[in-house]
XYZ file of N, CA and C in Angstrom:
423
model
N 110.951 98.130 184.077
C 111.290 97.566 182.810
C 110.642 95.978 182.771
N 110.254 95.626 181.902
C 109.709 94.230 181.807
C 110.814 93.320 181.765
N 110.721 92.157 182.589
C 111.616 91.092 182.616
C 111.185 89.886 181.662
N 112.180 89.141 180.932
C 111.781 87.915 180.263
C 112.148 86.810 181.433
N 110.933 86.208 181.574
C 110.943 85.092 182.822
C 110.574 83.515 182.180
N 111.483 82.838 182.734
C 111.313 81.411 182.562
C 110.804 80.760 183.764
N 109.810 80.072 183.776
C 109.194 79.406 184.929
C 110.076 78.170 185.231
N 110.504 78.115 186.300
C 111.359 76.988 186.872
C 111.030 76.618 188.271
N 110.312 75.529 188.216
C 109.952 74.938 189.657
C 108.991 75.982 190.419
N 108.286 76.613 189.491
C 107.166 77.490 190.219
C 107.873 78.982 190.385
N 109.184 79.195 190.375
C 109.754 80.285 190.464
C 109.963 81.159 189.263
N 109.888 82.548 189.351
C 110.283 83.228 188.150
C 111.679 83.837 188.060
N 112.433 83.204 187.136
C 113.754 83.840 187.096
C 114.032 84.151 185.778
N 115.086 85.107 185.358
C 115.642 85.625 184.092
C 116.478 86.898 184.199
N 116.535 87.342 183.166
C 117.590 88.501 182.919
C 116.562 89.417 182.147
N 117.228 90.884 182.380
C 116.624 91.799 181.633
C 117.435 91.969 180.393
N 116.528 92.469 179.267
C 117.507 92.742 178.089
C 118.522 93.486 178.240
N 118.667 94.578 179.324
C 119.846 95.298 179.422
C 121.018 94.411 179.909
N 120.739 93.672 180.777
C 121.628 92.939 181.409
C 122.242 91.826 180.211
N 121.517 91.397 179.518
C 121.954 90.597 178.353
C 122.659 91.417 177.315
N 122.455 92.655 177.095
C 123.110 93.297 176.132
C 124.580 93.897 176.718
N 124.645 94.312 178.059
C 125.710 94.316 178.705
C 126.827 93.260 178.545
N 126.342 92.001 178.746
C 127.129 90.798 178.739
C 127.609 90.791 177.203
N 126.839 90.838 176.191
C 127.116 90.783 175.022
C 128.332 91.835 174.729
N 128.300 93.131 174.995
C 129.150 94.042 174.761
C 130.644 93.683 175.441
N 130.648 93.099 176.756
C 131.732 92.888 177.414
C 132.346 91.661 176.600
N 131.608 90.622 176.249
C 132.386 89.462 175.420
C 132.796 90.236 174.282
N 132.354 91.126 173.514
C 132.677 91.330 172.105
C 134.040 92.450 172.275
N 133.958 93.029 173.479
C 135.041 93.876 173.869
C 136.414 93.125 174.008
N 136.188 91.888 174.732
C 137.336 91.005 175.069
C 137.757 90.335 173.879
N 136.845 89.769 172.965
C 137.159 89.316 171.733
C 138.140 90.241 171.063
N 137.803 91.538 170.827
C 138.458 92.562 170.245
C 139.825 92.614 170.807
N 139.957 92.659 171.926
C 141.259 92.900 172.554
C 142.182 91.663 172.296
N 141.484 90.413 172.483
C 142.365 88.946 172.265
C 142.753 88.809 171.025
N 142.055 89.211 170.019
C 142.194 88.870 168.497
C 143.675 89.186 168.125
N 144.172 90.258 168.232
C 145.403 90.898 167.858
C 146.524 90.153 168.400
N 146.257 89.626 169.610
C 147.447 88.821 170.375
C 147.286 87.391 169.638
N 146.132 87.079 169.509
C 146.067 85.277 168.904
C 146.634 85.477 167.460
N 146.429 86.495 166.704
C 147.263 86.580 165.397
C 148.689 86.555 165.320
N 149.116 87.424 166.483
C 150.674 87.634 166.760
C 151.152 86.275 167.156
N 150.430 85.641 167.980
C 151.056 84.388 168.598
C 151.060 83.476 167.358
N 150.116 83.365 166.563
C 150.094 82.369 165.464
C 151.212 82.542 164.326
N 151.341 83.812 164.186
C 152.261 84.344 163.293
C 153.753 83.825 163.926
N 154.083 83.980 165.214
C 155.307 83.603 165.841
C 155.580 82.209 165.688
N 154.372 81.444 165.678
C 154.444 79.839 165.734
C 154.778 79.479 163.922
N 154.298 80.188 163.115
C 154.513 80.020 161.697
C 156.084 80.438 161.442
N 156.557 81.453 162.105
C 157.853 81.644 161.721
C 158.954 80.795 162.459
N 158.476 80.056 163.463
C 159.117 79.087 164.164
C 159.132 77.846 163.319
N 158.100 77.544 162.636
C 158.104 76.680 161.676
C 158.985 76.822 160.455
N 159.045 77.851 160.078
C 159.932 78.374 158.953
C 161.597 78.021 159.321
N 161.770 78.677 160.505
C 163.187 78.268 161.149
C 163.263 76.883 161.180
N 162.397 76.208 161.698
C 162.786 74.770 161.771
C 163.084 74.181 160.404
N 162.277 74.761 159.387
C 162.434 73.956 157.838
C 163.815 74.490 157.491
N 164.192 75.852 157.731
C 165.434 76.286 157.421
C 166.700 75.477 157.850
N 166.313 75.341 159.331
C 167.579 74.446 159.628
C 167.771 73.020 159.117
N 166.474 72.430 158.781
C 166.543 71.206 157.891
C 167.132 71.214 156.768
N 166.863 72.445 155.944
C 167.590 72.518 154.608
C 168.950 72.693 154.916
N 169.487 73.376 156.176
C 170.881 73.582 156.375
C 171.416 72.109 156.403
N 171.108 71.394 157.152
C 171.572 70.131 157.393
C 171.630 69.142 156.287
N 170.380 69.566 155.571
C 170.415 68.454 154.218
C 171.663 69.224 153.270
N 172.027 70.358 153.207
C 173.022 71.075 152.609
C 174.442 70.426 152.919
N 174.522 70.348 154.381
C 175.776 70.079 154.775
C 176.210 68.405 154.543
N 175.116 67.683 154.603
C 175.128 66.299 154.229
C 175.812 66.202 152.825
N 174.747 66.864 152.003
C 175.049 66.893 150.605
C 176.425 67.463 150.183
N 176.874 68.286 150.804
C 178.234 68.837 150.739
C 179.459 67.683 151.072
N 179.132 66.943 152.133
C 179.851 65.647 152.603
C 180.198 64.648 151.425
N 178.843 64.434 150.897
C 178.973 63.442 149.690
C 179.535 63.861 148.494
N 179.120 65.065 148.031
C 179.535 65.668 146.581
C 180.562 66.570 146.735
N 181.036 67.125 147.915
C 182.256 68.278 147.727
C 181.718 69.581 147.323
N 180.294 69.737 147.392
C 179.746 70.880 146.917
C 178.367 71.191 147.243
N 177.697 72.381 147.479
C 176.427 72.618 147.709
C 175.461 72.563 146.712
N 174.160 72.293 146.730
C 173.223 72.299 145.638
C 172.353 73.492 145.759
N 171.828 74.065 144.473
C 170.650 75.022 144.418
C 169.275 74.450 144.365
N 169.174 73.124 144.352
C 168.097 72.316 144.344
C 167.585 71.705 145.519
N 166.390 71.933 146.082
C 166.121 71.406 147.293
C 165.771 70.031 147.082
N 165.341 69.506 145.837
C 165.177 68.173 145.481
C 166.169 67.299 145.593
N 167.499 67.825 145.336
C 168.668 67.082 145.436
C 169.194 66.615 146.743
N 168.521 67.210 147.729
C 168.857 66.958 149.201
C 168.051 65.877 149.726
N 168.532 64.896 150.469
C 168.131 63.749 150.835
C 167.145 64.007 152.132
N 166.243 64.943 152.117
C 165.269 65.255 153.066
C 164.052 65.448 152.677
N 162.927 65.759 153.447
C 161.632 65.647 152.891
C 161.551 67.471 152.627
N 160.897 67.674 151.137
C 160.981 68.897 150.604
C 159.883 69.695 151.469
N 160.354 70.942 152.340
C 159.201 71.640 152.701
C 158.213 72.037 151.643
N 158.485 72.317 150.718
C 157.626 73.050 149.800
C 156.322 71.870 149.231
N 156.667 70.675 149.558
C 155.725 69.766 149.345
C 154.732 69.335 150.471
N 154.850 70.440 151.731
C 153.695 70.098 152.790
C 152.369 70.578 152.218
N 151.462 70.145 152.967
C 150.094 70.295 152.447
C 149.517 71.615 153.055
N 150.085 72.117 154.228
C 149.650 73.247 154.990
C 150.804 74.204 155.035
N 151.451 74.850 154.107
C 152.430 75.615 154.614
C 152.205 77.000 154.245
N 153.076 77.890 154.889
C 152.941 79.472 154.981
C 153.951 80.099 154.300
N 155.131 79.213 154.070
C 156.193 79.792 153.293
C 156.612 79.069 152.008
N 157.280 79.762 151.098
C 158.082 78.805 149.977
C 159.433 78.908 150.365
N 160.236 77.903 150.091
C 161.631 77.661 150.390
C 162.375 77.525 149.070
N 163.429 78.072 149.107
C 164.475 78.126 148.058
C 165.795 77.840 148.621
N 166.834 77.430 147.697
C 168.009 77.077 148.134
C 168.893 77.614 147.122
N 170.119 78.328 147.517
C 171.156 78.763 146.309
C 172.581 78.312 146.914
N 173.461 78.265 145.992
C 174.792 78.191 146.204
C 175.746 78.976 145.474
N 176.840 78.999 145.885
C 177.881 79.934 145.184
C 179.168 79.610 145.553
N 180.135 80.040 144.636
C 181.685 79.949 145.005
C 182.145 78.607 144.567
N 183.499 78.461 144.550
C 183.875 77.221 144.111
C 184.132 76.212 145.435
N 184.851 74.948 145.194
C 185.049 73.885 146.195
C 185.697 74.522 147.555
N 186.619 75.286 147.312
C 187.265 76.020 148.576
C 186.580 77.153 149.271
N 185.587 77.849 148.418
C 184.949 79.027 149.184
C 183.388 78.805 148.847
N 183.012 77.675 148.915
C 181.468 77.198 148.708
C 180.783 77.843 149.910
N 179.444 78.182 149.385
C 178.728 78.740 150.311
C 177.251 78.542 150.036
N 176.355 78.571 150.870
C 174.834 78.412 150.420
C 174.062 79.246 151.342
N 172.744 79.378 150.899
C 171.842 80.120 151.635
C 170.350 79.350 151.220
N 169.475 79.142 152.434
C 168.196 78.793 152.136
C 167.300 80.022 152.545
N 166.270 80.006 151.801
C 165.280 81.139 152.228
C 164.047 80.700 152.107
N 163.114 81.240 153.250
C 161.794 80.977 153.522
C 161.114 82.339 153.025
N 160.311 82.501 152.142
C 159.370 83.594 151.721
C 158.097 83.352 151.975
N 157.451 84.272 152.885
C 156.165 84.204 153.145
C 155.140 84.603 151.885
N 154.214 83.870 151.829
C 153.172 84.011 150.518
C 153.784 83.851 149.251
N 154.765 83.030 149.160
C 155.346 82.686 147.691
C 154.285 81.783 147.093
N 154.931 81.307 145.850
C 154.050 80.451 145.080
C 153.546 79.551 145.696
N 152.244 79.059 145.628
C 151.429 78.042 146.409
C 151.611 78.235 147.894
N 151.953 79.021 148.466
C 151.607 79.255 149.998
C 150.383 80.063 150.316
N 149.986 79.788 151.702
C 148.796 80.131 152.126
C 149.090 81.755 152.220
N 148.183 82.698 152.114
C 148.378 84.121 152.184
C 148.443 84.373 153.565
N 149.021 85.617 154.032
C 149.473 86.085 155.126
C 148.804 87.283 155.439
N 148.343 87.665 156.735
C 147.818 88.790 157.037
C 148.517 89.895 156.735
N 148.085 91.149 156.586
C 148.815 92.316 155.989
C 150.231 92.671 156.666
N 150.310 92.672 157.737
C 151.535 93.023 158.297
C 152.745 92.121 158.113
N 152.470 90.848 157.841
C 153.210 89.746 157.694
C 153.528 89.169 156.112
N 152.972 89.894 155.294
C 152.986 89.516 153.731
C 154.467 90.107 153.530
N 155.005 89.282 152.632
C 156.383 89.372 152.122
C 157.406 89.335 153.277
N 157.305 88.587 154.356
C 158.369 88.502 155.111
C 159.461 87.454 154.437
N 160.601 87.619 154.990
C 161.613 86.536 154.287
C 162.482 86.276 155.369
N 162.840 84.883 155.492
C 163.968 84.614 156.366
C 165.110 83.802 155.747
N 166.320 83.952 155.974
C 167.379 83.179 155.138
C 168.198 82.849 156.250
N 168.817 81.394 155.936
C 169.759 80.793 156.842
C 171.059 80.769 156.224
N 172.152 80.952 156.919
C 173.419 80.992 156.049
C 174.207 79.529 156.378
N 175.295 79.236 155.812
C 175.975 78.147 155.989
C 176.376 77.996 157.735
N 176.619 79.253 158.219
C 176.950 79.180 159.682
C 175.771 78.814 160.628
N 174.633 78.999 159.888
C 173.262 78.724 160.734
C 172.605 80.040 161.330
N 173.077 81.132 160.873
C 172.447 82.375 161.119
C 171.185 82.634 160.436
N 170.122 82.831 161.066
C 168.904 83.161 160.454
C 168.518 84.724 160.330
N 168.363 85.257 159.238
C 168.061 86.806 159.465
C 166.686 86.863 158.982
N 166.064 87.967 159.203
C 164.743 88.317 158.795
C 164.016 89.091 159.823
N 162.861 89.549 159.858
C 161.906 90.206 160.959
C 161.303 89.143 161.546
N 161.879 89.278 163.130
C 161.163 88.276 163.875
C 160.131 89.127 164.796
């Protein structure tokens, strides 16, 4: 089989086409195996970001309750940075409240791929995470 040679200081060095193809196939195989793990890791990071923003909304609701004696259904009423205003977001956030002043309750929800959010890969579309007044986050992790 012919070799592809490069002259270097008077010596002939190089690789055969077969050797180059084997290396390319190995690199492609490793990339194929690593890509799903990379996507899963990135999605876990995005869920962590959503959990952090939900805790921020919970804290804002608690402060609002201390000031006004009730919870609000509008994130804009909270004295916090609105996570919906972020430039690179993956979730849309909503807040809801219910009950009277004695049984007041609230929930904040992060919905994947909501209005204005960046689209998610197929298995992660329509993911939704909710935090309650007690701080319990529910959803698919």
